[in-house]
Tab-separated table of C-alpha atoms in Angstrom:
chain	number	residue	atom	x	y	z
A	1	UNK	CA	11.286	83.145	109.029
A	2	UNK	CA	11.900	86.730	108.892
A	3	UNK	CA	15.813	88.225	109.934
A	4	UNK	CA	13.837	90.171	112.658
A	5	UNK	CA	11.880	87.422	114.001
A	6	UNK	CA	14.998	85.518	114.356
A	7	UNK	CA	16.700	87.956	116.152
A	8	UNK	CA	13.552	88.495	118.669
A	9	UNK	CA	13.684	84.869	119.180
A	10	UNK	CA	17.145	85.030	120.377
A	11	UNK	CA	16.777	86.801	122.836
A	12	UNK	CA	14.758	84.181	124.651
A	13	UNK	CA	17.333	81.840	125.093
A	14	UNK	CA	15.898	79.765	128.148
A	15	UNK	CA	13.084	78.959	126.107
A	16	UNK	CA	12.226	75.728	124.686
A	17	UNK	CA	11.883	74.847	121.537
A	18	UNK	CA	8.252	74.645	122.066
A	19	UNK	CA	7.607	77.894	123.820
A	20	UNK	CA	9.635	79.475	120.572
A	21	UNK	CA	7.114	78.042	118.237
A	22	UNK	CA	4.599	79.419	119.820
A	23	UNK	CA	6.190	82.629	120.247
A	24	UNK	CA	7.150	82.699	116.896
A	25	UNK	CA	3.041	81.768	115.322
A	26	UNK	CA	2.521	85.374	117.677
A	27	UNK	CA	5.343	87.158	114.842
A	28	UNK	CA	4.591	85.276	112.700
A	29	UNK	CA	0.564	85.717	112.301
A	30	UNK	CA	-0.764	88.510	110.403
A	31	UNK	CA	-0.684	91.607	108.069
A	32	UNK	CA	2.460	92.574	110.402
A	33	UNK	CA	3.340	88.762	110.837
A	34	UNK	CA	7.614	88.689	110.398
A	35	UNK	CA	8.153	92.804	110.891
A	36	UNK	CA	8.312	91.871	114.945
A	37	UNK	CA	5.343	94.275	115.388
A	38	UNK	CA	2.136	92.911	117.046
A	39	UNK	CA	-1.271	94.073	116.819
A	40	UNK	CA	-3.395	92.317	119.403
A	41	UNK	CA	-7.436	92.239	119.775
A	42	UNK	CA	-7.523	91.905	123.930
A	43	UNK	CA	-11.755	91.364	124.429
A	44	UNK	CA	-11.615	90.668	128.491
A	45	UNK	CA	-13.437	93.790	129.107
A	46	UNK	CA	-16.875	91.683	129.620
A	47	UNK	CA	-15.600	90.348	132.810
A	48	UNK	CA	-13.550	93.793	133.868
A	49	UNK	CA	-15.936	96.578	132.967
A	50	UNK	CA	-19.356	94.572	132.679
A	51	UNK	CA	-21.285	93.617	129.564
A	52	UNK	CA	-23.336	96.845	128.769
A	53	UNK	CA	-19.645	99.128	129.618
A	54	UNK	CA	-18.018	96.892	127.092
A	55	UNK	CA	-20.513	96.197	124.023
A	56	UNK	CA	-23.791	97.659	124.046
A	57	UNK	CA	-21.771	100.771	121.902
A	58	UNK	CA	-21.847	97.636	119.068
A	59	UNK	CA	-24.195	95.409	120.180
A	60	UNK	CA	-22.631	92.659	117.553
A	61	UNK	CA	-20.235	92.611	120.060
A	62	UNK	CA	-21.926	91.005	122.679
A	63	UNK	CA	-21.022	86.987	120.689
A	64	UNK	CA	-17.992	85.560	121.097
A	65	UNK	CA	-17.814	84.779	117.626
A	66	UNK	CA	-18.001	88.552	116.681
A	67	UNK	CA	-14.555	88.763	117.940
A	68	UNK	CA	-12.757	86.020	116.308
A	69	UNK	CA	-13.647	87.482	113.119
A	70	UNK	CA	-13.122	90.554	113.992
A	71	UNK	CA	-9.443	89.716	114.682
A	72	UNK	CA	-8.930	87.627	111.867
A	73	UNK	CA	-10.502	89.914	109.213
A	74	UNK	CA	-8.410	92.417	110.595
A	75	UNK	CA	-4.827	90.807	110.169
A	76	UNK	CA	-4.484	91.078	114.109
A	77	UNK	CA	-1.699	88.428	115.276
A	78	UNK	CA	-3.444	87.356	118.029
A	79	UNK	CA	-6.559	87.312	120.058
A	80	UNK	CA	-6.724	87.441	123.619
A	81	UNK	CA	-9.512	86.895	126.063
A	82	UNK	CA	-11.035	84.977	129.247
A	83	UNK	CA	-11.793	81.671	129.632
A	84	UNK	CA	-15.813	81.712	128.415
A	85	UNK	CA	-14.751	83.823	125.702
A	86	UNK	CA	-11.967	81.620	124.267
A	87	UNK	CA	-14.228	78.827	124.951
A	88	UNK	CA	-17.389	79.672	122.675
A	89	UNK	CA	-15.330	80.311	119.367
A	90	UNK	CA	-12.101	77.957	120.042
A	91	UNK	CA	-13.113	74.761	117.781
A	92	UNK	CA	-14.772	76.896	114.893
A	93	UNK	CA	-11.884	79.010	114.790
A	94	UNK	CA	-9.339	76.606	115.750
A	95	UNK	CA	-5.896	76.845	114.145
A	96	UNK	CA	-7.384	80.043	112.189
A	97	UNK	CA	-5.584	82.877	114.796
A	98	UNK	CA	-3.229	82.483	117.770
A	99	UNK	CA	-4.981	82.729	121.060
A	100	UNK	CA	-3.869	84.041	124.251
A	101	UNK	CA	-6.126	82.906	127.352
A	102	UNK	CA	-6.408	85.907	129.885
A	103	UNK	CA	-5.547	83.455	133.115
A	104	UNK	CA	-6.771	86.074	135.513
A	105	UNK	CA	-9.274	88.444	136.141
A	106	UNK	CA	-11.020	91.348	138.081
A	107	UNK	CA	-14.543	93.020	138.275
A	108	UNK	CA	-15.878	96.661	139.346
A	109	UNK	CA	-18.526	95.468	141.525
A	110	UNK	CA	-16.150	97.476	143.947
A	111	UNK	CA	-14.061	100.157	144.675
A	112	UNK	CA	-10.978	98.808	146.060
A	113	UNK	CA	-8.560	100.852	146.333
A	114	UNK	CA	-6.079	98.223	146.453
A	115	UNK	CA	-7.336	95.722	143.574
A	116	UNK	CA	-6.390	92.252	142.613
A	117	UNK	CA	-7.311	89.598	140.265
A	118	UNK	CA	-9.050	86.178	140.524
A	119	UNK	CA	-7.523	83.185	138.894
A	120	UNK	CA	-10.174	82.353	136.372
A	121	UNK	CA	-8.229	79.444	134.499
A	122	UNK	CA	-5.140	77.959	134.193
A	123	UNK	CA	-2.509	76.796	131.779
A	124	UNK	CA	-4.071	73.342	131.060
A	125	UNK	CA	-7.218	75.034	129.795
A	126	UNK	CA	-5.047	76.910	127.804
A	127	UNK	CA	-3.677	73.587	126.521
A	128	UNK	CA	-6.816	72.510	125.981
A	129	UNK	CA	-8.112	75.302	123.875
A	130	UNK	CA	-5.185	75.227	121.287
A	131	UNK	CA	-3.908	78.330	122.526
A	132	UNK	CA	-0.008	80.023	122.007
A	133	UNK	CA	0.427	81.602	125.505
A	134	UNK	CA	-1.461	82.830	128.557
A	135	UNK	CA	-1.988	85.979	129.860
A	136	UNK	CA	-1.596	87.398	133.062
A	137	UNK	CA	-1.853	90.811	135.178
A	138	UNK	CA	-0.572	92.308	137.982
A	139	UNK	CA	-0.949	95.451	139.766
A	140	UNK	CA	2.589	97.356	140.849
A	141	UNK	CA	1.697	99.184	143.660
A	142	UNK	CA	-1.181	97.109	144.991
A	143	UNK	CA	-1.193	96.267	148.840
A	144	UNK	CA	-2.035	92.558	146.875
A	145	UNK	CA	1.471	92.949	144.640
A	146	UNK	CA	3.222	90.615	146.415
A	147	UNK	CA	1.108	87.410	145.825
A	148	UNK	CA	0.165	88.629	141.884
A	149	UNK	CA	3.682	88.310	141.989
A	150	UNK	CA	3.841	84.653	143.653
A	151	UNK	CA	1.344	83.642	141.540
A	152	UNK	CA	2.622	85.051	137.971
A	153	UNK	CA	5.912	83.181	138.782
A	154	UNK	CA	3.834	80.104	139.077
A	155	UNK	CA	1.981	80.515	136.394
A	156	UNK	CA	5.045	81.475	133.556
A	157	UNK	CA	7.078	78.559	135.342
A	158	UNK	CA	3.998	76.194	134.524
A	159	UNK	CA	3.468	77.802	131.612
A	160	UNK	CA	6.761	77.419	129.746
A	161	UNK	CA	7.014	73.616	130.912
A	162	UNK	CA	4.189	73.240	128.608
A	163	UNK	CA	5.679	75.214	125.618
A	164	UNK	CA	3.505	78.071	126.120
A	165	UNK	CA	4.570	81.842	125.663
A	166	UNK	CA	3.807	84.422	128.606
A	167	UNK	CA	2.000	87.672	128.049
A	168	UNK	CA	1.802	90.345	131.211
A	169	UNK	CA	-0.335	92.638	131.497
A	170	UNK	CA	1.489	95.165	133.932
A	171	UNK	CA	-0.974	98.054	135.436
A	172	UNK	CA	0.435	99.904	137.966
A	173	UNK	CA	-3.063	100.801	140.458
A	174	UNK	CA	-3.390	100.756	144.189
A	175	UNK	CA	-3.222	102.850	147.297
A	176	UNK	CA	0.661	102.948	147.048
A	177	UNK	CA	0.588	105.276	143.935
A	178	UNK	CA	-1.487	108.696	142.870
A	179	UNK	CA	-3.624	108.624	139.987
A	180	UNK	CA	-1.253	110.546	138.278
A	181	UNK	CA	1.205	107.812	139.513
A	182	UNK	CA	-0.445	105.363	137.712
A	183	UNK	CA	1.195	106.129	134.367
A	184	UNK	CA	4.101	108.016	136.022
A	185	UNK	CA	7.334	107.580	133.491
A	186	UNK	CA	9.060	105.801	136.565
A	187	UNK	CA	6.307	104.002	137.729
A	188	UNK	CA	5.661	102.720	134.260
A	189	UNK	CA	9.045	101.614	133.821
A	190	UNK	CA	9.565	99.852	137.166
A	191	UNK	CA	6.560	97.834	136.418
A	192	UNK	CA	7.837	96.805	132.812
A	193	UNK	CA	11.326	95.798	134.758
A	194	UNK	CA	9.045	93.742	137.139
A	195	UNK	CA	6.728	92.125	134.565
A	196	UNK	CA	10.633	90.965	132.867
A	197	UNK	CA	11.877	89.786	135.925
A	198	UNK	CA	9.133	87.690	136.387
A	199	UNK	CA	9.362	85.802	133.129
A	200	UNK	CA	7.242	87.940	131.019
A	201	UNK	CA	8.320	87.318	127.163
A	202	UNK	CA	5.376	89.970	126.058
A	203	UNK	CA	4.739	92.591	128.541
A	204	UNK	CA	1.579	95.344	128.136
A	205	UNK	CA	1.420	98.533	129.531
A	206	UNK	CA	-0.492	101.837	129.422
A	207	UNK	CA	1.407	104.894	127.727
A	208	UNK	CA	3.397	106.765	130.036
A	209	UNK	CA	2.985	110.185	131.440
A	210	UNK	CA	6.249	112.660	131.802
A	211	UNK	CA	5.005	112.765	135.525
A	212	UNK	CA	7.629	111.402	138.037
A	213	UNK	CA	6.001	109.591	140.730
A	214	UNK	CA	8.842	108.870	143.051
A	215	UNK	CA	11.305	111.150	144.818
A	216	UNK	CA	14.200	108.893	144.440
A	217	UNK	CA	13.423	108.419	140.862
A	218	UNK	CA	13.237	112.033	140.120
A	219	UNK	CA	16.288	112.528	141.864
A	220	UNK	CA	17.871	109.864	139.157
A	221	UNK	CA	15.998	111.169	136.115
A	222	UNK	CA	17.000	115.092	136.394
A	223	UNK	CA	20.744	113.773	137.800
A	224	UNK	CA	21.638	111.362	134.379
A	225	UNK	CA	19.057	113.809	132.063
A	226	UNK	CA	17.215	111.310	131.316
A	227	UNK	CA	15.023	112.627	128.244
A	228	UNK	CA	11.215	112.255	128.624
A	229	UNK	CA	9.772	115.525	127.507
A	230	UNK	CA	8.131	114.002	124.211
A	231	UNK	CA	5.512	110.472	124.035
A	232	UNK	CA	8.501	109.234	121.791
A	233	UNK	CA	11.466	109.660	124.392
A	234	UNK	CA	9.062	108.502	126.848
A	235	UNK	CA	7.957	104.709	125.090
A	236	UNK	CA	12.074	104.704	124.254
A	237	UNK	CA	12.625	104.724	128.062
A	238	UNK	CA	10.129	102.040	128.665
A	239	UNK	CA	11.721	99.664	126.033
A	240	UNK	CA	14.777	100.046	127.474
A	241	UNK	CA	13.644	99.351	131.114
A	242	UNK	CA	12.336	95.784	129.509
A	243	UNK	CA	16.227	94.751	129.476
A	244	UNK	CA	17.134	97.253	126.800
A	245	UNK	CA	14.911	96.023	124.649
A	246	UNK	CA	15.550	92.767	124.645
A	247	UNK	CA	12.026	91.753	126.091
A	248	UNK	CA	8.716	92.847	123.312
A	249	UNK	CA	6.749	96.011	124.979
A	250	UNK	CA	3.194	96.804	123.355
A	251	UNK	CA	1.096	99.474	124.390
A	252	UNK	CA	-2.886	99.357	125.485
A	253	UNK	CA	-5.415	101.036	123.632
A	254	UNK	CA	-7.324	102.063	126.267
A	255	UNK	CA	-10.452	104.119	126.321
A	256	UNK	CA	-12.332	104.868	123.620
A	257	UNK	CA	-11.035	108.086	121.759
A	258	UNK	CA	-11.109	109.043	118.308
A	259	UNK	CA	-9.982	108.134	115.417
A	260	UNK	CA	-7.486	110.693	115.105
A	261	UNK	CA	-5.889	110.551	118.714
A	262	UNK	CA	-5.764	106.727	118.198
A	263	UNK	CA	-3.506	107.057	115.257
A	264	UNK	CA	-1.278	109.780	116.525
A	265	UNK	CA	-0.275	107.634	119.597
A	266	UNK	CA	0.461	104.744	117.314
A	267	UNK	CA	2.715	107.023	115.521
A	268	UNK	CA	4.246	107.870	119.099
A	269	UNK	CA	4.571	104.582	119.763
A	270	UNK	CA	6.266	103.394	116.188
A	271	UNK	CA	8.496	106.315	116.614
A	272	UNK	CA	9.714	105.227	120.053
A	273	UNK	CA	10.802	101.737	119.176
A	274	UNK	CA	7.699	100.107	120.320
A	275	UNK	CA	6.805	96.893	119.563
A	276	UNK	CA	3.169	97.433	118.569
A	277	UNK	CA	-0.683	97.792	120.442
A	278	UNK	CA	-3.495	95.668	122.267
A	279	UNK	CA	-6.640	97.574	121.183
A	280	UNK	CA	-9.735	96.218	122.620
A	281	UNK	CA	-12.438	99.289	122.605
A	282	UNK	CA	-11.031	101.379	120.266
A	283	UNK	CA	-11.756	98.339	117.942
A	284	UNK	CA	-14.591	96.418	118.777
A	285	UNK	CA	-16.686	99.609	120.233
A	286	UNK	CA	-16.654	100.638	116.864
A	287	UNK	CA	-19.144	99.548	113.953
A	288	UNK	CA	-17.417	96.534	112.621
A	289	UNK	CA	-16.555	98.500	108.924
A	290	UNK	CA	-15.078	101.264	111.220
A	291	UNK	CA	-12.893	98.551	113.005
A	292	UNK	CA	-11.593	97.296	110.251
A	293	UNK	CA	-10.436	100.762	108.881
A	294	UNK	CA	-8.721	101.793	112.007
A	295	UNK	CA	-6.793	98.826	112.353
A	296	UNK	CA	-5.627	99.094	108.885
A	297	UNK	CA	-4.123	102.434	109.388
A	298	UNK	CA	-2.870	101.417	112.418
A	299	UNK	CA	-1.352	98.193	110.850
A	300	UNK	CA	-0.484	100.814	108.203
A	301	UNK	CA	1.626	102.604	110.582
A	302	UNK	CA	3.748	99.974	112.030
A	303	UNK	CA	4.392	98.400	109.136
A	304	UNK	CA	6.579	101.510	107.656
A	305	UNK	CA	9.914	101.741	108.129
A	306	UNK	CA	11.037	103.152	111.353
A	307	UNK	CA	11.841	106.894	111.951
């Protein structure tokens, strides 16, 4: 095991034994397995954007399977997805990648301005299925925050009885913020602070914006010159609001964009002192020789050393 994985390890010191196995196969796995950078292949957009949204770009990408070996052929260190999903490609794949069972989910059947998420499994499927942690998300800023909340504390405490790590997936949304709010600098780090709180030992979020959502906030951030005026200082301030550090931040993919706008926020991100990416679309949208490429340069990127 790698100096850096070691140290990462440390810093979960509540953590059984078990629950640092599995956090270390997540390090450990990979082209970028014992750097402490993770590449992850998230594929729960099925269930949260609806089939066609999600794969008819790469119509391969409607099986299961497609996705596993996408992941694996890529050097990914994990793969992460809903229950149906994990189920249709566990036992061919099993033992070949670490998975991470999305535990909850949502759909856009509706506008709600104030979303939440369904439970849509639970840790003893993830158990079941061989996997290294379960995923979870919550919505900051949701009139529904308060039992995502109840129910992610739940879930980790369950969770790391059974050995298993705890990924959050922390999206700010819901009639408490603005659009803009949404990925709001403050907003973006309150939610990482929440997601750590909570029990979080891998916490996902979008890239932040230099907008300042709250009053009080901006009132702090202009008062201690707080430095957020490039993508860099910005991801710096995030990793610090996950207790200076000391809890892994990686960064979602998001939309589809090109090549080139891909690569230059992985370079924002590397250059912050982020701890890596969860690219779902921007991967598996793509022809599958396309994938492969970008993930390589992005792999490419976080593997150098650091600014």
């Amino acid at each position: 095991m790698t100096p850096r994985v070691k140290e990462i390890l440390g810093w979960y010191g509540a953590d059984s034994p078990g629950t640092l196995t599995n956090l270390a196969r997540l390090l450990n796995h990979g082209r970028l397995g014992g750097t402490g950078k993770l590449v992850i292949l998230p594929v729960d957009q099925g269930f949260e954007h609806g089939p066609a949204r999600s794969f008819a770009p790469n119509p391969p990408a409607y099986d299961p399977l497609y996705h596993f070996q996408l992941a694996l052929d890529a050097g990914c260190n994990a793969y992460a997805a809903p229950l149906g999903f994990i189920e249709a490609g566990a036992r061919e794949y099993a033992g070949d990648i670490p998975l991470i069972l999305k535990t909850n989910d949502s759909d856009v059947l509706r506008d709600d301005a104030d979303p939440s998420q369904a439970l849509t499994s639970c840790v003893a499927d993830a158990l079941r299925l061989g996997c290294c942690a379960v995923g979870f998300t919550i919505y900051p800023g949701s009139a529904h925050e308060l039992e995502m909340y109840g129910q992610l504390r739940a879930y980790a405490h369950e969770a790391k009885a059974n050995g298993l790590a705890v990924v959050v997936w922390s999206y700010p949304r819901g009639s408490g913020l603005s659009k803009a709010g949404e990925t709001a600098i403050d907003v973006v780090g309150y939610a990482v602070q929440i997601a750590a709180q909570l029990g979080a030992h891998i916490i996902k979020v979008k890239l932040p914006s230099a907008h300042i959502e709250q009053e009080a906030a901006r009132k702090v951030f202009d008062a201690q010159k707080i430095p957020i005026s490039t993508g860099a200082e910005r991801v710096r301030h995030i990793v610090d609001c996950a207790f200076a550090g000391r809890r892994v931040v990686i960064f979602s993919g998001g939309a589809a964009v090109s090549d080139k706008e891909l690569l230059e926020e992985i370079k924002t991100i590397h250059e912050g002192g982020g701890f890596g990416s969860i690219i779902g679309r921007n991967s598996f949208q793509r022809p599958r020789a396309a994938a492969l490429q970008l993930l390589g340069e992005v792999m490419d990127i976080y593997g150098s050393a650091s600014p």
